[in-house]
PDB file of C-alpha atoms and ligand atoms in Angstrom:
ATOM      1  CA  UNK A   1     108.115  36.968  10.500  1.00  0.00           C
ATOM      2  CA  UNK A   2     108.335  38.782   7.672  1.00  0.00           C
ATOM      3  CA  UNK A   3     112.000  38.722   7.599  1.00  0.00           C
ATOM      4  CA  UNK A   4     111.951  34.563   8.352  1.00  0.00           C
ATOM      5  CA  UNK A   5     109.659  34.025   5.366  1.00  0.00           C
ATOM      6  CA  UNK A   6     111.246  36.217   3.178  1.00  0.00           C
ATOM      7  CA  UNK A   7     114.401  35.275   4.539  1.00  0.00           C
ATOM      8  CA  UNK A   8     113.802  31.287   3.852  1.00  0.00           C
ATOM      9  CA  UNK A   9     112.548  32.064   0.749  1.00  0.00           C
ATOM     10  CA  UNK A  10     115.541  33.910  -0.485  1.00  0.00           C
ATOM     11  CA  UNK A  11     117.923  31.261   0.894  1.00  0.00           C
ATOM     12  CA  UNK A  12     115.891  28.741  -1.703  1.00  0.00           C
ATOM     13  CA  UNK A  13     115.554  31.015  -4.233  1.00  0.00           C
ATOM     14  CA  UNK A  14     120.149  31.200  -3.777  1.00  0.00           C
ATOM     15  CA  UNK A  15     120.228  27.059  -4.055  1.00  0.00           C
ATOM     16  CA  UNK A  16     118.271  26.978  -6.860  1.00  0.00           C
ATOM     17  CA  UNK A  17     119.156  29.131  -9.085  1.00  0.00           C
ATOM     18  CA  UNK A  18     122.996  30.973  -8.440  1.00  0.00           C
ATOM     19  CA  UNK A  19     123.836  27.736  -6.312  1.00  0.00           C
ATOM     20  CA  UNK A  20     122.541  24.968  -8.848  1.00  0.00           C
ATOM     21  CA  UNK A  21     121.113  26.024 -12.103  1.00  0.00           C
ATOM     22  CA  UNK A  22     122.116  29.297 -12.984  1.00  0.00           C
ATOM     23  CA  UNK A  23     126.191  28.243 -13.451  1.00  0.00           C
ATOM     24  CA  UNK A  24     124.836  25.600 -16.454  1.00  0.00           C
ATOM     25  CA  UNK A  25     123.784  28.886 -18.442  1.00  0.00           C
ATOM     26  CA  UNK A  26     127.723  28.607 -19.228  1.00  0.00           C
ATOM     27  CA  UNK A  27     128.178  25.144 -19.584  1.00  0.00           C
ATOM     28  CA  UNK A  28     128.251  25.427 -23.251  1.00  0.00           C
ATOM     29  CA  UNK A  29     125.557  21.795 -23.979  1.00  0.00           C
ATOM     30  CA  UNK A  30     123.194  23.559 -25.524  1.00  0.00           C
ATOM     31  CA  UNK A  31     120.331  21.487 -24.255  1.00  0.00           C
ATOM     32  CA  UNK A  32     121.904  21.952 -20.328  1.00  0.00           C
ATOM     33  CA  UNK A  33     121.821  25.715 -21.057  1.00  0.00           C
ATOM     34  CA  UNK A  34     118.051  25.314 -22.276  1.00  0.00           C
ATOM     35  CA  UNK A  35     116.963  23.017 -19.528  1.00  0.00           C
ATOM     36  CA  UNK A  36     118.624  25.489 -17.108  1.00  0.00           C
ATOM     37  CA  UNK A  37     116.853  28.523 -18.532  1.00  0.00           C
ATOM     38  CA  UNK A  38     113.481  26.868 -18.202  1.00  0.00           C
ATOM     39  CA  UNK A  39     114.440  26.172 -14.481  1.00  0.00           C
ATOM     40  CA  UNK A  40     115.596  29.681 -13.800  1.00  0.00           C
ATOM     41  CA  UNK A  41     112.923  31.475 -15.462  1.00  0.00           C
ATOM     42  CA  UNK A  42     110.291  29.190 -13.781  1.00  0.00           C
ATOM     43  CA  UNK A  43     111.599  29.690 -10.297  1.00  0.00           C
ATOM     44  CA  UNK A  44     112.257  33.078 -10.205  1.00  0.00           C
ATOM     45  CA  UNK A  45     108.557  33.718 -11.868  1.00  0.00           C
ATOM     46  CA  UNK A  46     107.586  31.231  -8.399  1.00  0.00           C
ATOM     47  CA  UNK A  47     109.787  33.553  -5.817  1.00  0.00           C
ATOM     48  CA  UNK A  48     108.546  36.297  -7.367  1.00  0.00           C
ATOM     49  CA  UNK A  49     103.959  34.980  -6.930  1.00  0.00           C
ATOM     50  CA  UNK A  50     104.890  33.870  -3.286  1.00  0.00           C
ATOM     51  CA  UNK A  51     106.714  37.048  -2.044  1.00  0.00           C
ATOM     52  CA  UNK A  52     103.670  38.968  -3.719  1.00  0.00           C
ATOM     53  CA  UNK A  53     100.815  36.990  -2.657  1.00  0.00           C
ATOM     54  CA  UNK A  54     102.514  36.734   0.949  1.00  0.00           C
ATOM     55  CA  UNK A  55     103.611  40.634   1.331  1.00  0.00           C
ATOM     56  CA  UNK A  56      99.671  41.556   0.125  1.00  0.00           C
ATOM     57  CA  UNK A  57      98.080  39.571   2.702  1.00  0.00           C
ATOM     58  CA  UNK A  58     100.224  40.405   5.355  1.00  0.00           C
ATOM     59  CA  UNK A  59      99.099  44.224   4.535  1.00  0.00           C
ATOM     60  CA  UNK A  60      95.898  43.791   3.398  1.00  0.00           C
ATOM     61  CA  UNK A  61      93.095  44.868   5.794  1.00  0.00           C
ATOM     62  CA  UNK A  62      91.061  41.517   5.995  1.00  0.00           C
ATOM     63  CA  UNK A  63      87.786  43.306   6.939  1.00  0.00           C
ATOM     64  CA  UNK A  64      86.089  45.423   9.739  1.00  0.00           C
ATOM     65  CA  UNK A  65      82.273  46.114  10.945  1.00  0.00           C
ATOM     66  CA  UNK A  66      81.642  49.605   9.905  1.00  0.00           C
ATOM     67  CA  UNK A  67      81.054  51.667  12.792  1.00  0.00           C
ATOM     68  CA  UNK A  68      77.436  51.599  14.199  1.00  0.00           C
ATOM     69  CA  UNK A  69      76.608  48.903  11.146  1.00  0.00           C
ATOM     70  CA  UNK A  70      73.660  46.504  12.797  1.00  0.00           C
ATOM     71  CA  UNK A  71      71.496  43.954  10.950  1.00  0.00           C
ATOM     72  CA  UNK A  72      67.964  45.893  11.348  1.00  0.00           C
ATOM     73  CA  UNK A  73      65.955  47.842   9.416  1.00  0.00           C
ATOM     74  CA  UNK A  74      66.064  51.099  11.440  1.00  0.00           C
ATOM     75  CA  UNK A  75      67.909  52.560  14.839  1.00  0.00           C
ATOM     76  CA  UNK A  76      65.123  51.865  17.222  1.00  0.00           C
ATOM     77  CA  UNK A  77      64.692  48.356  16.511  1.00  0.00           C
ATOM     78  CA  UNK A  78      68.581  48.126  16.774  1.00  0.00           C
ATOM     79  CA  UNK A  79      68.124  49.442  20.284  1.00  0.00           C
ATOM     80  CA  UNK A  80      64.970  47.156  21.378  1.00  0.00           C
ATOM     81  CA  UNK A  81      66.404  43.886  19.830  1.00  0.00           C
ATOM     82  CA  UNK A  82      69.337  44.781  21.782  1.00  0.00           C
ATOM     83  CA  UNK A  83      67.603  44.951  25.664  1.00  0.00           C
ATOM     84  CA  UNK A  84      66.235  41.798  23.916  1.00  0.00           C
ATOM     85  CA  UNK A  85      69.345  40.162  24.021  1.00  0.00           C
ATOM     86  CA  UNK A  86      70.549  41.682  27.612  1.00  0.00           C
ATOM     87  CA  UNK A  87      67.759  39.339  29.149  1.00  0.00           C
ATOM     88  CA  UNK A  88      67.794  36.108  27.139  1.00  0.00           C
ATOM     89  CA  UNK A  89      71.008  35.016  24.968  1.00  0.00           C
ATOM     90  CA  UNK A  90      68.381  31.998  23.588  1.00  0.00           C
ATOM     91  CA  UNK A  91      66.370  35.131  21.418  1.00  0.00           C
ATOM     92  CA  UNK A  92      67.955  33.451  18.079  1.00  0.00           C
ATOM     93  CA  UNK A  93      68.728  30.235  16.990  1.00  0.00           C
ATOM     94  CA  UNK A  94      72.235  29.675  18.351  1.00  0.00           C
ATOM     95  CA  UNK A  95      72.894  27.382  15.408  1.00  0.00           C
ATOM     96  CA  UNK A  96      71.625  29.944  12.447  1.00  0.00           C
ATOM     97  CA  UNK A  97      75.055  31.672  11.559  1.00  0.00           C
ATOM     98  CA  UNK A  98      71.918  34.101   9.792  1.00  0.00           C
ATOM     99  CA  UNK A  99      71.013  35.288  13.325  1.00  0.00           C
ATOM    100  CA  UNK A 100      71.417  39.183  14.618  1.00  0.00           C
ATOM    101  CA  UNK A 101      74.807  38.607  16.786  1.00  0.00           C
ATOM    102  CA  UNK A 102      76.381  40.825  19.062  1.00  0.00           C
ATOM    103  CA  UNK A 103      79.677  41.368  20.520  1.00  0.00           C
ATOM    104  CA  UNK A 104      80.079  42.211  23.470  1.00  0.00           C
ATOM    105  CA  UNK A 105      84.262  43.173  23.480  1.00  0.00           C
ATOM    106  CA  UNK A 106      83.456  45.749  20.771  1.00  0.00           C
ATOM    107  CA  UNK A 107      80.138  46.565  22.223  1.00  0.00           C
ATOM    108  CA  UNK A 108      78.100  46.395  18.397  1.00  0.00           C
ATOM    109  CA  UNK A 109      76.625  44.675  16.279  1.00  0.00           C
ATOM    110  CA  UNK A 110      78.480  42.368  14.172  1.00  0.00           C
ATOM    111  CA  UNK A 111      77.284  40.675  11.109  1.00  0.00           C
ATOM    112  CA  UNK A 112      76.507  36.918   9.835  1.00  0.00           C
ATOM    113  CA  UNK A 113      80.240  35.230   9.932  1.00  0.00           C
ATOM    114  CA  UNK A 114      82.257  38.027  11.509  1.00  0.00           C
ATOM    115  CA  UNK A 115      83.794  37.171  14.951  1.00  0.00           C
ATOM    116  CA  UNK A 116      86.036  39.102  17.066  1.00  0.00           C
ATOM    117  CA  UNK A 117      89.494  38.450  16.975  1.00  0.00           C
ATOM    118  CA  UNK A 118      91.599  38.744  20.120  1.00  0.00           C
ATOM    119  CA  UNK A 119      94.573  39.988  18.827  1.00  0.00           C
ATOM    120  CA  UNK A 120      93.532  42.513  16.803  1.00  0.00           C
ATOM    121  CA  UNK A 121      91.080  43.118  19.274  1.00  0.00           C
ATOM    122  CA  UNK A 122      87.960  43.783  16.443  1.00  0.00           C
ATOM    123  CA  UNK A 123      85.621  41.655  15.066  1.00  0.00           C
ATOM    124  CA  UNK A 124      86.860  40.537  11.782  1.00  0.00           C
ATOM    125  CA  UNK A 125      84.317  39.914   8.516  1.00  0.00           C
ATOM    126  CA  UNK A 126      83.852  36.445   7.545  1.00  0.00           C
ATOM    127  CA  UNK A 127      87.132  36.052   9.866  1.00  0.00           C
ATOM    128  CA  UNK A 128      88.842  32.419   9.076  1.00  0.00           C
ATOM    129  CA  UNK A 129      91.090  32.743  11.368  1.00  0.00           C
ATOM    130  CA  UNK A 130      94.678  34.599  12.853  1.00  0.00           C
ATOM    131  CA  UNK A 131      97.475  33.516  11.159  1.00  0.00           C
ATOM    132  CA  UNK A 132     101.070  33.922  12.532  1.00  0.00           C
ATOM    133  CA  UNK A 133     103.082  33.248   9.708  1.00  0.00           C
ATOM    134  CA  UNK A 134     101.662  36.504   8.045  1.00  0.00           C
ATOM    135  CA  UNK A 135     101.023  38.352  11.222  1.00  0.00           C
ATOM    136  CA  UNK A 136      97.365  39.403  10.594  1.00  0.00           C
ATOM    137  CA  UNK A 137      93.667  38.178  10.630  1.00  0.00           C
ATOM    138  CA  UNK A 138      92.569  36.073   7.483  1.00  0.00           C
ATOM    139  CA  UNK A 139      89.039  37.314   6.887  1.00  0.00           C
ATOM    140  CA  UNK A 140      86.826  37.966   3.761  1.00  0.00           C
ATOM    141  CA  UNK A 141      89.184  40.340   2.114  1.00  0.00           C
ATOM    142  CA  UNK A 142      92.336  38.811   2.348  1.00  0.00           C
ATOM    143  CA  UNK A 143      91.503  34.442   2.464  1.00  0.00           C
ATOM    144  CA  UNK A 144      92.009  34.416  -1.611  1.00  0.00           C
ATOM    145  CA  UNK A 145      95.756  35.733  -1.106  1.00  0.00           C
ATOM    146  CA  UNK A 146      96.211  33.590   1.569  1.00  0.00           C
ATOM    147  CA  UNK A 147      95.477  30.451  -0.377  1.00  0.00           C
ATOM    148  CA  UNK A 148      97.258  32.057  -3.228  1.00  0.00           C
ATOM    149  CA  UNK A 149     100.103  32.484  -0.976  1.00  0.00           C
ATOM    150  CA  UNK A 150      99.498  28.728  -0.163  1.00  0.00           C
ATOM    151  CA  UNK A 151      99.360  27.615  -3.673  1.00  0.00           C
ATOM    152  CA  UNK A 152     102.506  29.315  -4.774  1.00  0.00           C
ATOM    153  CA  UNK A 153     104.400  28.085  -1.553  1.00  0.00           C
ATOM    154  CA  UNK A 154     103.526  24.265  -2.391  1.00  0.00           C
ATOM    155  CA  UNK A 155     104.281  25.071  -5.932  1.00  0.00           C
ATOM    156  CA  UNK A 156     107.743  26.829  -5.241  1.00  0.00           C
ATOM    157  CA  UNK A 157     108.811  24.363  -2.143  1.00  0.00           C
ATOM    158  CA  UNK A 158     107.852  20.859  -4.525  1.00  0.00           C
ATOM    159  CA  UNK A 159     109.862  22.293  -7.504  1.00  0.00           C
ATOM    160  CA  UNK A 160     112.892  23.149  -5.088  1.00  0.00           C
ATOM    161  CA  UNK A 161     112.625  19.611  -4.021  1.00  0.00           C
ATOM    162  CA  UNK A 162     112.776  17.888  -6.775  1.00  0.00           C
ATOM    163  CA  UNK A 163     114.900  20.063  -8.579  1.00  0.00           C
ATOM    164  CA  UNK A 164     117.556  20.422  -6.106  1.00  0.00           C
ATOM    165  CA  UNK A 165     117.147  16.489  -5.124  1.00  0.00           C
ATOM    166  CA  UNK A 166     120.336  14.840  -7.539  1.00  0.00           C
ATOM    167  CA  UNK A 167     122.558  17.679  -6.097  1.00  0.00           C
ATOM    168  CA  UNK A 168     121.174  16.248  -2.617  1.00  0.00           C
ATOM    169  CA  UNK A 169     122.197  12.811  -3.411  1.00  0.00           C
ATOM    170  CA  UNK A 170     125.758  13.540  -4.730  1.00  0.00           C
ATOM    171  CA  UNK A 171     126.060  15.423  -1.811  1.00  0.00           C
ATOM    172  CA  UNK A 172     125.015  12.851   0.278  1.00  0.00           C
ATOM    173  CA  UNK A 173     127.566  10.580  -1.490  1.00  0.00           C
ATOM    174  CA  UNK A 174     130.331  13.016  -1.116  1.00  0.00           C
ATOM    175  CA  UNK A 175     130.289  14.028  -4.497  1.00  0.00           C
ATOM    176  CA  UNK A 176     129.005  17.251  -4.226  1.00  0.00           C
ATOM    177  CA  UNK A 177     131.409  20.160  -2.695  1.00  0.00           C
ATOM    178  CA  UNK A 178     132.125  23.889  -3.070  1.00  0.00           C
ATOM    179  CA  UNK A 179     130.672  26.346  -0.731  1.00  0.00           C
ATOM    180  CA  UNK A 180     126.897  26.083  -1.803  1.00  0.00           C
ATOM    181  CA  UNK A 181     126.879  22.830  -0.935  1.00  0.00           C
ATOM    182  CA  UNK A 182     125.588  23.408   2.556  1.00  0.00           C
ATOM    183  CA  UNK A 183     122.813  25.899   0.951  1.00  0.00           C
ATOM    184  CA  UNK A 184     121.725  22.477  -1.194  1.00  0.00           C
ATOM    185  CA  UNK A 185     121.385  20.182   2.041  1.00  0.00           C
ATOM    186  CA  UNK A 186     119.602  22.773   3.684  1.00  0.00           C
ATOM    187  CA  UNK A 187     116.985  23.678   1.153  1.00  0.00           C
ATOM    188  CA  UNK A 188     116.111  20.528   0.469  1.00  0.00           C
ATOM    189  CA  UNK A 189     115.457  19.243   4.202  1.00  0.00           C
ATOM    190  CA  UNK A 190     113.232  22.719   4.407  1.00  0.00           C
ATOM    191  CA  UNK A 191     111.440  22.518   1.595  1.00  0.00           C
ATOM    192  CA  UNK A 192     110.439  18.887   1.673  1.00  0.00           C
ATOM    193  CA  UNK A 193     108.814  19.083   5.754  1.00  0.00           C
ATOM    194  CA  UNK A 194     107.299  23.058   3.689  1.00  0.00           C
ATOM    195  CA  UNK A 195     105.885  20.922   0.551  1.00  0.00           C
ATOM    196  CA  UNK A 196     104.241  18.170   2.899  1.00  0.00           C
ATOM    197  CA  UNK A 197     103.151  20.721   5.540  1.00  0.00           C
ATOM    198  CA  UNK A 198     101.361  23.471   2.992  1.00  0.00           C
ATOM    199  CA  UNK A 199      99.953  19.756   1.016  1.00  0.00           C
ATOM    200  CA  UNK A 200      97.685  19.015   3.941  1.00  0.00           C
ATOM    201  CA  UNK A 201      97.072  23.440   4.587  1.00  0.00           C
ATOM    202  CA  UNK A 202      95.651  23.458   1.006  1.00  0.00           C
ATOM    203  CA  UNK A 203      93.427  20.192   1.189  1.00  0.00           C
ATOM    204  CA  UNK A 204      92.126  21.569   4.723  1.00  0.00           C
ATOM    205  CA  UNK A 205      91.195  24.935   2.863  1.00  0.00           C
ATOM    206  CA  UNK A 206      90.049  23.449  -0.688  1.00  0.00           C
ATOM    207  CA  UNK A 207      88.079  21.120   1.162  1.00  0.00           C
ATOM    208  CA  UNK A 208      86.534  23.811   3.555  1.00  0.00           C
ATOM    209  CA  UNK A 209      86.029  26.619   0.700  1.00  0.00           C
ATOM    210  CA  UNK A 210      84.400  23.726  -1.429  1.00  0.00           C
ATOM    211  CA  UNK A 211      81.760  23.933   1.386  1.00  0.00           C
ATOM    212  CA  UNK A 212      81.706  27.821   1.874  1.00  0.00           C
ATOM    213  CA  UNK A 213      83.190  27.373   5.270  1.00  0.00           C
ATOM    214  CA  UNK A 214      85.242  29.061   7.398  1.00  0.00           C
ATOM    215  CA  UNK A 215      88.487  27.309   9.858  1.00  0.00           C
ATOM    216  CA  UNK A 216      85.847  29.106  12.919  1.00  0.00           C
ATOM    217  CA  UNK A 217      82.722  28.091  11.385  1.00  0.00           C
ATOM    218  CA  UNK A 218      84.009  24.185  10.622  1.00  0.00           C
ATOM    219  CA  UNK A 219      85.069  23.837  14.173  1.00  0.00           C
ATOM    220  CA  UNK A 220      82.045  24.863  15.777  1.00  0.00           C
ATOM    221  CA  UNK A 221      79.985  22.823  17.337  1.00  0.00           C
ATOM    222  CA  UNK A 222      76.425  22.921  16.578  1.00  0.00           C
ATOM    223  CA  UNK A 223      75.482  24.384  12.902  1.00  0.00           C
ATOM    224  CA  UNK A 224      72.422  24.440  11.176  1.00  0.00           C
ATOM    225  CA  UNK A 225      72.410  21.759   8.071  1.00  0.00           C
ATOM    226  CA  UNK A 226      71.881  22.264   5.268  1.00  0.00           C
ATOM    227  CA  UNK A 227      74.868  25.009   5.350  1.00  0.00           C
ATOM    228  CA  UNK A 228      72.959  28.455   4.048  1.00  0.00           C
ATOM    229  CA  UNK A 229      76.452  29.251   2.540  1.00  0.00           C
ATOM    230  CA  UNK A 230      77.107  26.336   0.316  1.00  0.00           C
ATOM    231  CA  UNK A 231      75.665  27.273  -3.085  1.00  0.00           C
ATOM    232  CA  UNK A 232      78.206  25.075  -5.199  1.00  0.00           C
ATOM    233  CA  UNK A 233      81.412  24.237  -5.845  1.00  0.00           C
ATOM    234  CA  UNK A 234      81.509  26.976  -8.762  1.00  0.00           C
ATOM    235  CA  UNK A 235      79.766  29.564  -6.770  1.00  0.00           C
ATOM    236  CA  UNK A 236      81.732  28.706  -3.930  1.00  0.00           C
ATOM    237  CA  UNK A 237      84.958  29.082  -5.298  1.00  0.00           C
ATOM    238  CA  UNK A 238      83.819  32.590  -7.362  1.00  0.00           C
ATOM    239  CA  UNK A 239      82.773  33.905  -3.816  1.00  0.00           C
ATOM    240  CA  UNK A 240      86.721  34.060  -2.948  1.00  0.00           C
ATOM    241  CA  UNK A 241      88.506  34.346  -6.217  1.00  0.00           C
ATOM    242  CA  UNK A 242      86.046  36.036  -8.344  1.00  0.00           C
ATOM    243  CA  UNK A 243      84.579  35.322 -12.062  1.00  0.00           C
ATOM    244  CA  UNK A 244      87.750  36.379 -13.964  1.00  0.00           C
ATOM    245  CA  UNK A 245      89.856  33.182 -15.067  1.00  0.00           C
ATOM    246  CA  UNK A 246      92.985  35.118 -15.363  1.00  0.00           C
ATOM    247  CA  UNK A 247      92.400  36.783 -12.113  1.00  0.00           C
ATOM    248  CA  UNK A 248      92.445  33.960 -10.331  1.00  0.00           C
ATOM    249  CA  UNK A 249      95.945  33.388  -9.793  1.00  0.00           C
ATOM    250  CA  UNK A 250      96.707  36.810  -9.154  1.00  0.00           C
ATOM    251  CA  UNK A 251      96.499  38.472  -5.446  1.00  0.00           C
ATOM    252  CA  UNK A 252      94.726  41.683  -6.039  1.00  0.00           C
ATOM    253  CA  UNK A 253      90.688  42.451  -6.378  1.00  0.00           C
ATOM    254  CA  UNK A 254      89.309  44.977  -8.876  1.00  0.00           C
ATOM    255  CA  UNK A 255      87.460  48.229  -6.786  1.00  0.00           C
ATOM    256  CA  UNK A 256      84.375  46.338  -7.951  1.00  0.00           C
ATOM    257  CA  UNK A 257      85.189  42.715  -6.495  1.00  0.00           C
ATOM    258  CA  UNK A 258      85.860  44.270  -3.463  1.00  0.00           C
ATOM    259  CA  UNK A 259      82.624  46.178  -3.272  1.00  0.00           C
ATOM    260  CA  UNK A 260      80.608  42.504  -3.836  1.00  0.00           C
ATOM    261  CA  UNK A 261      82.639  41.080  -0.903  1.00  0.00           C
ATOM    262  CA  UNK A 262      81.881  43.689   1.353  1.00  0.00           C
ATOM    263  CA  UNK A 263      78.269  43.150  -0.030  1.00  0.00           C
ATOM    264  CA  UNK A 264      77.975  40.045   0.335  1.00  0.00           C
ATOM    265  CA  UNK A 265      78.970  40.560   4.202  1.00  0.00           C
ATOM    266  CA  UNK A 266      77.048  43.739   5.174  1.00  0.00           C
ATOM    267  CA  UNK A 267      74.306  42.739   3.279  1.00  0.00           C
ATOM    268  CA  UNK A 268      72.748  39.438   2.964  1.00  0.00           C
ATOM    269  CA  UNK A 269      72.616  37.193   0.085  1.00  0.00           C
ATOM    270  CA  UNK A 270      75.493  39.494  -1.671  1.00  0.00           C
ATOM    271  CA  UNK A 271      72.731  42.198  -3.009  1.00  0.00           C
ATOM    272  CA  UNK A 272      73.361  45.907  -3.367  1.00  0.00           C
ATOM    273  CA  UNK A 273      70.103  46.872  -1.968  1.00  0.00           C
ATOM    274  CA  UNK A 274      69.942  45.698   1.595  1.00  0.00           C
ATOM    275  CA  UNK A 275      67.756  43.283   3.161  1.00  0.00           C
ATOM    276  CA  UNK A 276      68.305  43.855   6.660  1.00  0.00           C
ATOM    277  CA  UNK A 277      66.154  41.664   9.644  1.00  0.00           C
ATOM    278  CA  UNK A 278      62.817  43.599  10.288  1.00  0.00           C
ATOM    279  CA  UNK A 279      60.450  42.442  12.839  1.00  0.00           C
ATOM    280  CA  UNK A 280      58.528  40.542  10.941  1.00  0.00           C
ATOM    281  CA  UNK A 281      61.542  38.719   9.134  1.00  0.00           C
ATOM    282  CA  UNK A 282      60.971  34.844   9.546  1.00  0.00           C
ATOM    283  CA  UNK A 283      64.522  34.662  11.502  1.00  0.00           C
ATOM    284  CA  UNK A 284      62.818  36.858  14.219  1.00  0.00           C
ATOM    285  CA  UNK A 285      59.104  34.566  14.214  1.00  0.00           C
ATOM    286  CA  UNK A 286      61.080  31.433  14.459  1.00  0.00           C
ATOM    287  CA  UNK A 287      63.161  33.154  17.498  1.00  0.00           C
ATOM    288  CA  UNK A 288      60.112  34.321  18.903  1.00  0.00           C
ATOM    289  CA  UNK A 289      58.755  30.302  19.162  1.00  0.00           C
ATOM    290  CA  UNK A 290      62.030  29.755  21.142  1.00  0.00           C
ATOM    291  CA  UNK A 291      61.399  32.603  23.781  1.00  0.00           C
TER     292      UNK A 291
HETATM  293 ZN1   ZN B   1      84.061  42.293  18.055  1.00  0.00          ZN
END
């Protein structure tokens, strides 16, 4: 899949730069040289950003659950809660994503918003979905990189479509010849399809991100209202992209940003001090009433 994606990007880059706008740099017309230089620089930067964010999404661990993790105040309570769970599935309010949850397949407690990924065979923090395009699970630590990949790929395919549209029309009219003309034809068709598909994906993910909701959570039939993680558009956006405006566009996290992200999943409320569920917590009391 990595070879296919990088191959499509390389194919498109060839059609736009070496086949179409690169030769215009030697045209002798100053206006043409300046215009094509802008296109070459813009498209080269876009391709670098697409490949960078793609490879980082592929290679970043989305975030697993630390061994022995549990949401309770001590190990003994974790054992007691596990025994209780074994005889009643309705001990906790199942609509509440903040309830203590146990993964039967991993045989371990999992934090709120974590889900078991059947492809990678482990629980993933704030799991969004398993993506075949990035052959990786998209979760807490690579969701930003995945969104940046969608964003840059959308910009790239849209740019390619409009930059090559006039060449495509010339090709269809039989006025464009040469060995590179099939590259232009295929690139325009391919990128038109990607442009539409990526626009749909981007709108969908923007809606979910603005509500601080993952794809899995969005498709859950029964959810509590109001959604406890929705803290307003700005904070929901910063939860994924961080607070530094410069780094919003770059596919990496600083050590501090990564620590805060892990903290927000492993300790409720994003605080560095643990606020684990204790025997007196309201969550357990409300759940006990249902037993
Ligand atoms: Zn699991």
